[in-house]
Short mmCIF file of C-alpha atoms in Angstrom, two decimals:
data_model
loop_
_atom_site.label_atom_id
_atom_site.label_comp_id
_atom_site.label_asym_id
_atom_site.label_seq_id
_atom_site.Cartn_x
_atom_site.Cartn_y
_atom_site.Cartn_z
CA PRO A 1 74.86 128.28 -20.55
CA GLU A 2 77.17 125.76 -21.79
CA LEU A 3 73.96 124.12 -23.68
CA GLU A 4 72.37 127.74 -24.94
CA LYS A 5 75.52 127.89 -26.67
CA ASN A 6 75.54 124.68 -28.43
CA GLY A 7 71.56 126.43 -29.37
CA TRP A 8 69.81 124.11 -26.36
CA THR A 9 66.80 126.60 -25.36
CA GLY A 10 63.57 126.42 -23.18
CA ALA A 11 64.16 122.75 -21.58
CA SER A 12 63.33 122.63 -18.13
CA PRO A 13 65.39 120.32 -16.19
CA SER A 14 62.98 117.64 -14.90
CA ARG A 15 62.60 117.17 -19.07
CA LEU A 16 66.77 117.23 -19.16
CA LYS A 17 66.29 114.85 -16.21
CA VAL A 18 63.58 112.12 -18.85
CA ILE A 19 66.19 112.50 -21.26
CA TYR A 20 69.72 111.73 -19.10
CA ASP A 21 67.33 109.08 -17.56
CA THR A 22 65.84 107.73 -21.49
CA ASN A 23 69.40 107.62 -22.33
CA MET A 24 70.94 105.82 -19.41
CA GLN A 25 68.64 103.32 -20.27
CA MET A 26 68.79 102.77 -23.34
CA ALA A 27 72.40 101.88 -22.50
CA TYR A 28 70.48 99.41 -19.85
CA ALA A 29 68.42 98.61 -22.11
CA GLN A 30 71.23 97.02 -25.07
CA GLY A 31 72.80 94.97 -22.57
CA LYS A 32 70.03 93.90 -21.43
CA TYR A 33 68.80 92.72 -24.16
CA ARG A 34 72.10 91.30 -25.87
CA GLN A 35 72.29 88.60 -22.30
CA GLN A 36 68.45 88.19 -22.91
CA LYS A 37 69.51 86.29 -26.46
CA LEU A 38 72.39 84.51 -25.30
CA ILE A 39 69.79 82.42 -23.40
CA THR A 40 67.00 81.77 -26.15
CA HIS A 41 67.65 78.12 -25.59
CA ILE A 42 66.64 78.09 -22.13
CA TYR A 43 63.45 80.95 -22.08
CA PRO A 44 62.74 81.34 -25.75
CA TYR A 45 59.63 83.17 -24.74
CA TRP A 46 59.95 87.01 -24.09
CA LYS A 47 56.52 88.58 -21.43
CA TYR A 48 56.05 91.81 -21.50
CA THR A 49 55.25 94.50 -18.51
CA GLN A 50 53.96 97.50 -18.61
CA ILE A 51 54.29 99.15 -14.52
CA GLN A 52 50.38 100.60 -13.61
CA ARG A 53 50.58 104.06 -12.90
CA PRO A 54 48.26 106.88 -14.56
CA THR A 55 50.66 107.90 -16.69
CA LYS A 56 50.87 105.41 -18.80
CA ARG A 57 50.16 105.23 -22.38
CA HIS A 58 47.74 103.07 -24.24
CA ASN A 59 49.87 101.69 -27.11
CA HIS A 60 51.64 100.57 -24.09
CA SER A 61 48.93 98.93 -21.81
CA LEU A 62 47.09 96.89 -25.32
CA LEU A 63 51.23 95.32 -23.86
CA HIS A 64 50.57 94.13 -20.88
CA GLY A 65 51.62 90.43 -20.03
CA LYS A 66 51.75 89.27 -24.35
CA VAL A 67 54.09 86.71 -24.05
CA PHE A 68 56.43 86.12 -27.57
CA ARG A 69 59.08 84.42 -29.18
CA HIS A 70 62.10 86.35 -28.25
CA ASP A 71 62.38 86.56 -32.41
CA ASP A 72 59.26 88.05 -33.24
CA PRO A 73 59.95 90.47 -34.93
CA ILE A 74 57.12 92.87 -33.49
CA TRP A 75 60.58 93.28 -30.78
CA ASP A 76 62.71 95.27 -32.83
CA LEU A 77 59.43 98.24 -32.15
CA ILE A 78 58.33 97.92 -28.38
CA TYR A 79 61.39 96.74 -26.51
CA PRO A 80 62.05 99.24 -24.00
CA PRO A 81 62.76 101.47 -23.15
CA SER A 82 60.38 102.39 -26.19
CA GLY A 83 59.59 106.35 -24.88
CA PHE A 84 60.59 108.75 -23.42
CA GLY A 85 60.10 107.98 -19.81
CA CYS A 86 59.44 104.35 -20.57
CA LYS A 87 59.67 102.68 -17.73
CA CYS A 88 57.99 98.78 -19.08
CA SER A 89 59.97 95.83 -19.25
CA VAL A 90 60.62 92.33 -20.64
CA THR A 91 60.79 88.74 -18.80
CA PRO A 92 62.31 85.65 -21.04
CA ILE A 93 59.89 82.71 -19.42
CA LYS A 94 59.78 79.04 -20.38
CA ASP A 95 56.17 78.61 -21.43
CA GLY A 96 54.92 78.97 -25.14
CA THR A 97 51.48 78.03 -24.05
CA ASN A 98 50.35 82.03 -24.43
CA ALA A 99 52.41 83.19 -27.68
CA GLU A 100 51.09 85.45 -29.51
CA GLU A 101 52.49 86.36 -33.54
CA GLY A 102 52.62 89.95 -33.48
CA THR A 103 51.77 90.57 -37.13
CA LYS A 104 48.27 91.76 -36.03
CA TYR A 105 49.69 94.10 -33.53
CA LEU A 106 51.98 95.04 -35.87
CA ARG A 107 50.03 97.63 -38.14
CA GLN A 108 48.32 99.31 -35.40
CA LEU A 109 51.80 99.87 -33.76
CA ARG A 110 53.68 100.77 -36.55
CA ARG A 111 51.26 103.76 -36.74
CA SER A 112 51.94 105.25 -33.09
CA LYS A 113 53.49 107.70 -31.90
CA ASP A 114 54.15 105.33 -28.88
CA PHE A 115 57.08 103.64 -29.99
CA THR A 116 59.86 106.71 -31.30
CA LEU A 117 62.45 104.34 -29.34
CA HIS A 118 63.50 100.57 -30.10
CA PRO A 119 67.07 99.76 -28.50
CA ALA A 120 66.36 96.10 -29.67
CA TYR A 121 66.99 97.13 -33.53
CA THR A 122 69.70 99.57 -32.29
CA TRP A 123 72.12 97.49 -31.61
CA LYS A 124 71.83 95.50 -35.09
CA VAL A 125 73.35 97.66 -36.57
CA ASP A 126 74.07 95.66 -39.69
CA THR A 127 70.87 93.45 -40.22
CA SER A 128 71.68 92.16 -43.80
CA LYS A 129 75.25 90.34 -42.22
CA TYR A 130 72.51 89.43 -39.35
CA VAL A 131 69.70 87.86 -41.66
CA LYS A 132 72.46 86.26 -44.02
CA ASP A 133 74.35 84.91 -40.56
CA LEU A 134 71.68 83.55 -39.34
CA ARG A 135 70.39 81.82 -42.55
CA ASN A 136 73.97 80.70 -42.34
CA GLN A 137 73.97 78.74 -39.56
CA LEU A 138 70.95 77.03 -39.61
CA ASP A 139 71.50 75.56 -43.15
CA LYS A 140 74.50 74.72 -41.54
CA MET A 141 72.62 72.86 -38.51
CA LEU A 142 70.26 71.10 -40.46
CA ASN A 143 72.71 69.81 -43.26
CA THR A 144 75.19 68.52 -40.33
CA LYS A 145 72.23 66.14 -39.64
CA PRO A 146 71.31 62.75 -40.90
CA THR A 147 68.25 64.27 -42.96
CA PHE A 148 65.43 61.84 -41.40
CA PHE A 149 64.13 63.85 -39.29
CA GLU A 150 63.38 67.16 -41.87
CA LYS A 151 61.89 63.87 -43.84
CA ALA A 152 59.97 62.97 -40.43
CA PHE A 153 57.32 66.43 -40.50
CA GLU A 154 57.69 66.77 -44.62
CA ASN A 155 56.14 63.19 -44.76
CA GLU A 156 52.39 63.67 -42.96
CA GLU A 157 52.01 60.77 -43.05
CA LEU A 158 54.97 59.48 -41.59
CA LEU A 159 54.84 61.66 -38.59
CA ARG A 160 50.76 60.73 -38.21
CA LYS A 161 52.48 56.80 -38.10
CA ILE A 162 54.99 57.49 -35.01
CA SER A 163 52.64 59.42 -33.33
CA GLU A 164 50.58 56.65 -33.28
CA LYS A 165 52.87 53.88 -32.53
CA TYR A 166 54.34 56.76 -29.14
CA LYS A 167 50.92 56.62 -27.70
CA GLU A 168 50.64 52.99 -27.89
CA GLN A 169 53.54 52.25 -25.76
CA THR A 170 54.03 48.75 -24.75
CA LYS A 171 56.50 46.56 -22.36
CA GLU A 172 58.25 45.40 -25.83
CA ASP A 173 57.98 48.62 -27.80
CA LEU A 174 58.87 51.70 -26.11
CA GLY A 175 56.80 54.31 -28.87
CA HIS A 176 60.50 55.02 -30.46
CA HIS A 177 60.67 50.84 -32.27
CA TYR A 178 59.25 52.69 -35.30
CA ILE A 179 61.87 54.77 -35.85
CA ALA A 180 64.41 52.82 -35.34
CA GLU A 181 63.27 49.56 -37.43
CA LEU A 182 62.66 52.39 -40.17
CA LEU A 183 66.03 53.33 -39.10
CA GLY A 184 67.26 49.74 -39.41
CA PHE A 185 68.65 49.60 -35.91
CA THR A 186 67.13 46.84 -35.01
CA ALA A 187 68.74 44.51 -37.06
CA LYS A 188 70.74 41.98 -35.61
CA PRO A 189 73.92 42.75 -34.34
CA LYS A 190 77.31 39.92 -35.78
CA VAL A 191 78.32 36.83 -33.01
CA LEU A 192 81.96 36.27 -32.53
CA ASP A 193 83.83 33.98 -31.25
CA LYS A 194 86.22 34.71 -28.89
CA SER A 195 88.80 34.42 -30.63
CA GLU A 196 87.75 36.44 -33.98
CA ILE A 197 86.75 39.07 -31.16
CA ASP A 198 91.27 38.68 -30.28
CA GLU A 199 91.53 39.28 -34.03
CA LEU A 200 90.26 42.84 -34.41
CA ASN A 201 92.02 45.89 -33.81
CA LEU A 202 90.32 46.31 -30.43
CA LEU A 203 91.63 50.05 -30.60
CA ASP A 204 89.24 51.02 -32.97
CA TYR A 205 86.10 50.11 -30.91
CA TYR A 206 84.65 50.82 -27.58
CA ILE A 207 84.99 47.64 -25.24
CA THR A 208 81.47 47.38 -23.41
CA TYR A 209 79.50 45.47 -20.96
CA ARG A 210 76.01 44.44 -20.40
CA GLY A 211 74.53 43.12 -16.61
CA LEU A 212 71.70 41.80 -16.27
CA ASN A 213 69.85 40.76 -13.35
CA GLY A 214 66.58 37.41 -12.21
CA ILE A 215 67.22 34.51 -13.53
CA LYS A 216 65.78 35.42 -17.57
CA ALA A 217 69.25 37.70 -17.76
CA GLN A 218 70.55 34.49 -20.07
CA GLU A 219 67.57 34.98 -21.96
CA PHE A 220 67.62 38.36 -22.75
CA TYR A 221 71.52 38.15 -23.19
CA ASP A 222 70.40 35.81 -26.30
CA GLN A 223 67.22 37.93 -27.76
CA PHE A 224 69.60 40.34 -27.75
CA LYS A 225 72.38 39.20 -29.65
CA TYR A 226 70.03 36.43 -32.47
CA GLY A 227 66.76 38.04 -31.68
CA ASP A 228 64.25 41.01 -32.13
CA TYR A 229 65.20 43.80 -30.45
CA PHE A 230 63.60 45.93 -28.21
CA SER A 231 65.81 48.67 -25.76
CA GLY A 232 65.26 49.10 -22.09
CA ARG A 233 64.35 52.37 -20.46
CA GLY A 234 66.44 54.89 -18.22
CA ILE A 235 67.14 58.49 -18.00
CA PHE A 236 69.75 58.99 -20.43
CA GLY A 237 67.59 57.53 -23.95
CA SER A 238 65.80 54.29 -23.89
CA GLY A 239 68.54 52.05 -25.22
CA THR A 240 71.23 49.29 -24.21
CA TYR A 241 73.31 50.53 -21.43
CA VAL A 242 76.34 49.79 -21.42
CA ALA A 243 79.94 49.94 -19.33
CA ILE A 244 82.75 51.12 -20.98
CA ASP A 245 85.26 48.93 -20.27
CA ASP A 246 84.82 48.65 -16.42
CA ILE A 247 83.50 45.38 -16.37
CA ASP A 248 82.45 46.39 -12.88
CA ALA A 249 80.73 49.10 -13.71
CA THR A 250 77.85 46.53 -14.59
CA ARG A 251 77.44 44.86 -10.37
CA PRO A 252 74.74 47.13 -9.17
CA PHE A 253 72.47 45.71 -12.47
CA THR A 254 74.03 42.61 -11.73
CA ASN A 255 72.90 39.22 -9.82
CA GLN A 256 74.79 36.46 -12.86
CA LYS A 257 78.13 35.18 -12.69
CA GLU A 258 78.51 36.21 -16.07
CA VAL A 259 77.02 39.16 -18.60
CA MET A 260 77.58 40.04 -22.41
CA LYS A 261 80.63 41.82 -24.08
CA ILE A 262 79.60 44.08 -26.90
CA LEU A 263 82.58 45.46 -29.44
CA TYR A 264 81.23 49.28 -30.06
CA PRO A 265 83.00 51.02 -33.14
CA LYS A 266 84.07 54.65 -32.16
CA ASN A 267 83.31 55.63 -35.84
CA ALA A 268 79.59 54.88 -35.62
CA ASN A 269 77.66 58.87 -35.07
CA ILE A 270 77.71 58.88 -31.47
CA ILE A 271 76.56 61.47 -30.01
CA ASN A 272 78.18 63.12 -26.84
CA TYR A 273 75.10 63.59 -24.58
CA LYS A 274 76.06 66.59 -22.80
CA ASP A 275 76.05 68.29 -27.11
CA LEU A 276 72.39 66.34 -26.92
CA ASP A 277 71.91 68.63 -24.45
CA ARG A 278 72.42 71.43 -26.38
CA ASP A 279 70.90 70.13 -29.63
CA PHE A 280 67.89 69.11 -27.31
CA ASN A 281 67.41 73.02 -26.58
CA LYS A 282 67.20 73.79 -29.95
CA ARG A 283 64.81 71.99 -31.87
CA GLU A 284 62.00 74.31 -31.90
CA ASP A 285 64.21 76.64 -33.96
CA GLU A 286 64.81 72.92 -36.16
CA MET A 287 60.54 72.54 -36.16
CA MET A 288 60.35 76.43 -37.48
CA VAL A 289 62.56 76.19 -39.52
CA ILE A 290 60.72 73.07 -41.01
CA ALA A 291 57.36 75.49 -41.25
CA TYR A 292 58.77 76.89 -43.71
CA LYS A 293 60.08 75.40 -45.80
CA LYS A 294 56.91 73.13 -45.91
CA LEU A 295 54.84 76.12 -46.59
CA GLY A 296 58.36 77.42 -49.46
CA TYR A 297 59.28 80.05 -47.71
CA GLU A 298 63.12 80.46 -47.41
CA PRO A 299 63.69 80.38 -43.37
CA TYR A 300 62.66 83.88 -41.63
CA GLU A 301 61.86 85.41 -44.97
CA ASP A 302 58.54 87.05 -42.50
CA LYS A 303 61.83 88.75 -40.79
CA ILE A 304 63.74 89.63 -43.54
CA ILE A 305 60.91 91.30 -45.17
CA TRP A 306 60.34 92.83 -41.55
CA ARG A 307 63.81 94.35 -41.22
CA LYS A 308 63.57 95.55 -44.81
CA LEU A 309 60.79 97.74 -44.22
CA MET A 310 62.74 99.54 -41.30
CA ASP A 311 65.34 99.93 -43.10
CA ASP A 312 64.21 100.93 -45.90
CA GLU A 313 60.95 102.93 -44.89
CA SER A 314 61.66 105.93 -46.09
CA ASN A 315 62.64 104.75 -49.71
CA LEU A 316 59.53 102.93 -50.36
CA SER A 317 56.52 104.19 -51.72
CA GLY A 318 53.15 103.77 -50.13
CA LYS A 319 52.26 100.72 -52.01
CA GLU A 320 55.52 99.37 -51.41
CA ARG A 321 54.99 99.67 -48.20
CA ASP A 322 51.31 97.92 -48.54
CA GLU A 323 51.95 95.21 -50.26
CA LEU A 324 55.59 94.30 -47.97
CA GLU A 325 53.11 94.91 -44.90
CA TYR A 326 50.46 92.06 -46.43
CA ARG A 327 53.41 89.49 -47.83
CA TYR A 328 54.85 90.29 -43.80
CA GLU A 329 51.32 89.46 -42.15
CA ASN A 330 50.44 86.64 -44.39
CA ILE A 331 54.16 84.97 -44.45
CA SER A 332 54.20 85.15 -40.32
CA SER A 333 50.36 83.64 -39.65
CA GLU A 334 50.78 80.35 -41.81
CA VAL A 335 54.17 79.89 -40.91
CA PHE A 336 52.79 80.46 -36.85
CA LYS A 337 49.56 78.35 -37.65
CA GLU A 338 52.29 75.71 -39.31
CA PHE A 339 54.83 75.65 -36.46
CA ASP A 340 51.97 74.87 -34.36
CA LYS A 341 50.76 72.06 -35.17
CA ILE A 342 53.77 70.49 -35.94
CA ARG A 343 54.72 71.30 -31.95
CA ARG A 344 51.75 69.27 -31.08
CA ASP A 345 51.73 66.80 -34.00
CA ALA A 346 55.73 66.29 -32.28
CA TYR A 347 55.12 65.60 -28.67
CA PHE A 348 57.32 62.73 -28.20
CA LEU A 349 60.30 64.43 -28.89
CA ASN A 350 59.71 66.05 -25.34
CA ASP A 351 62.10 62.63 -25.20
CA ILE A 352 65.43 63.65 -25.25
CA GLY A 353 65.94 59.19 -26.73
CA ASP A 354 63.40 59.62 -28.64
CA TYR A 355 64.78 62.67 -30.70
CA ALA A 356 68.38 61.16 -30.52
CA ILE A 357 67.11 58.45 -32.31
CA LEU A 358 64.84 60.02 -34.33
CA ASN A 359 68.25 62.28 -35.69
CA GLY A 360 69.89 59.16 -36.79
CA TYR A 361 72.62 58.56 -34.08
CA ASP A 362 73.52 55.74 -33.22
CA ALA A 363 73.95 55.98 -29.39
CA ILE A 364 74.87 58.80 -26.11
CA PHE A 365 77.82 58.72 -25.12
CA VAL A 366 77.69 59.33 -21.32
CA GLU A 367 80.25 60.81 -20.36
CA ASP A 368 80.72 61.17 -16.88
CA ARG A 369 79.39 58.34 -15.91
CA LYS A 370 81.16 56.03 -18.61
CA TYR A 371 78.54 54.05 -21.02
CA LEU A 372 76.78 53.99 -23.66
CA VAL A 373 73.04 54.59 -24.64
CA ILE A 374 73.44 52.10 -27.75
CA MET A 375 70.19 52.41 -29.49
CA ASN A 376 71.71 50.75 -33.40
CA ARG A 377 72.02 47.71 -32.32
CA SER A 378 73.65 46.66 -36.04
CA LYS A 379 76.67 48.26 -35.54
CA CYS A 380 77.73 45.71 -32.17
CA ILE A 381 80.19 43.03 -33.01
CA VAL A 382 78.90 41.19 -30.21
CA GLN A 383 80.65 38.47 -28.17
CA LYS A 384 79.43 34.53 -27.97
CA GLU A 385 80.18 33.39 -24.52
CA ASN A 386 79.21 36.19 -22.02
CA VAL A 387 82.04 37.01 -19.32
CA GLU A 388 82.73 35.80 -16.39
CA LEU A 389 82.22 38.74 -13.44
CA PRO A 390 85.31 38.27 -11.35
CA PRO A 391 85.39 37.11 -8.14
CA VAL A 392 85.42 40.50 -5.77
CA GLU A 393 82.39 41.36 -2.64
CA PHE A 394 79.36 43.10 -4.37
CA SER A 395 79.75 45.66 -1.25
CA GLU A 396 83.60 46.39 -1.81
CA LYS A 397 82.56 47.68 -5.52
CA LYS A 398 81.46 52.20 -4.54
CA ILE A 399 78.07 52.44 -6.06
CA VAL A 400 78.39 54.50 -8.35
CA ASN A 401 75.11 54.47 -10.51
CA MET A 402 71.05 54.20 -9.80
CA PRO A 403 70.25 51.20 -9.03
CA ALA A 404 69.51 48.90 -11.53
CA ASP A 405 65.70 48.66 -9.96
CA LEU A 406 65.91 52.76 -9.56
CA SER A 407 66.83 52.68 -13.35
CA ARG A 408 64.00 50.88 -14.84
CA ARG A 409 60.84 52.93 -12.90
CA LEU A 410 62.41 55.99 -13.42
CA GLY A 411 63.29 55.37 -17.34
CA ARG A 412 59.73 54.22 -17.66
CA VAL A 413 58.11 57.52 -16.94
CA TRP A 414 61.52 59.57 -17.88
CA GLY A 415 60.85 60.78 -21.27
CA ARG A 416 56.87 61.57 -19.90
CA ILE A 417 57.58 63.52 -17.56
CA ALA A 418 57.18 66.49 -19.25
CA LEU A 419 53.86 65.80 -20.63
CA TYR A 420 51.57 64.92 -17.43
CA ASN A 421 53.44 67.21 -14.51
CA ASP A 422 53.52 71.24 -15.86
CA VAL A 423 57.34 70.95 -15.94
CA ASN A 424 59.33 71.84 -19.51
CA PRO A 425 61.06 69.03 -21.34
CA SER A 426 64.26 70.95 -20.97
CA ASP A 427 64.73 71.24 -17.13
CA VAL A 428 63.88 67.60 -17.28
CA VAL A 429 66.99 66.69 -19.71
CA ARG A 430 68.97 69.44 -17.16
CA MET A 431 67.75 66.69 -14.06
CA THR A 432 69.33 63.91 -15.34
CA SER A 433 73.23 64.10 -14.27
CA LYS A 434 72.09 65.47 -11.28
CA ILE A 435 70.45 62.81 -9.40
CA ALA A 436 72.62 59.87 -11.80
CA SER A 437 73.51 59.00 -8.53
CA ILE A 438 71.14 58.47 -6.11
CA GLN A 439 70.12 55.13 -5.02
CA LYS A 440 67.07 55.26 -2.77
CA PHE A 441 63.81 56.78 -4.53
CA GLU A 442 63.29 58.53 -1.23
CA ASP A 443 66.32 60.89 -1.71
CA LEU A 444 64.89 61.99 -5.06
CA PRO A 445 65.04 65.38 -4.92
CA GLU A 446 61.16 66.21 -3.93
CA GLU A 447 59.44 67.64 -7.29
CA VAL A 448 60.81 64.89 -8.93
CA GLN A 449 58.77 61.97 -6.94
CA LYS A 450 56.29 64.92 -7.85
CA TRP A 451 57.20 64.25 -11.47
CA VAL A 452 57.30 60.32 -11.12
CA VAL A 453 53.78 59.43 -9.31
CA VAL A 454 52.05 61.96 -11.05
CA ALA A 455 53.83 59.67 -14.81
CA GLU A 456 52.90 56.75 -12.97
CA GLU A 457 49.10 57.38 -12.51
CA ASN A 458 48.91 58.75 -15.72
CA ILE A 459 50.36 56.04 -17.56
CA GLY A 460 49.26 53.35 -15.06
CA GLU A 461 50.80 49.81 -13.56
CA ASP A 462 53.85 49.05 -15.46
CA ASN A 463 52.60 44.88 -16.52
CA ASP A 464 56.87 44.04 -17.25
#
């Protein structure tokens, strides 16, 4: 009676149930969309799934199993439920191997009557503000970084050389040496006597210590001070690993009586490992913006055009709509191809250490391990005289770091784990902190043991 009083007639109970269920699904979908957007740095791709049933829609069936980037405008149209009674779903995934451009489907789907509801688009109430904020955030993200990252991708010859050097790794050159050299990171440090060190304002520096094993330890100390610089290997990136403040923390890494003392300026371009991990997960977004800029487009210009099509469709003439659709499809296609090329050329960015160097960071601060990974030697002030370790029995010192031999073994292949295994580079990075205190290879998680063995089989024998 109440429905009839308000003008609703002829609706069956089953029809009312469909409407009610769909409204509930719409509310649920908008919440789910927000949640999925929050984890796109981990799961940047979305997979569309249609349940198999006799009443399935034809155009929804065409999308079954399709994978698109989370920010592809096609989701504004197809994010489920996109019609009454629609039971399709979206699953966030990491692997973008089978990702497609939504462009080639949009023209057909927009003219279809199978997509009448748009929960994802409904949530974006003020689209112009969304695009403006997105662009401002991206510009801020890129402009606050050193320029070498973008410069490398704009210069195809430079990118080619970096890729080639990475493929030609030797025991001295781990592949990123070429980048470090271009940035001046391999320049010799300042070497001072102890008396000169004592006159410095030590509050301006991290006081660090470096210990090495073997009869050639002193030779390596001297090379760091006066010779050519080639960084070491490690799971937190390739560089020179030094303990901050605590000289005893070098004990698991040395069998010598003396260690090297290094002062590192606190005002250097140092990034916390956790912040680096966060940025590392956004590298594909950075490469996408670079693809737009290389082609002369505004970042996400095609998506701005798509928003205009969705917002102003009723006010556009047929000619205007066709022109905008044509421009949208061209930009999307060009950018996707350029992005794919950049991503393939920059496979070396699967190593978080290479990513840090390319962004111009001098060192990585591993807070929970209390050490620095130094990549820019030129910033170092090294004490000429080595420092004698206090007479403490090794067995009395609790080992909190990974032993040198295991660290070296993992460090040798860590940056290439994702290259030879079916694993996301971000998952490798997240595993780093979890295994940093493990003492034996056999105590590592089984999946990590497998990663390492597979990578070693592909890389070959280590001749260090």
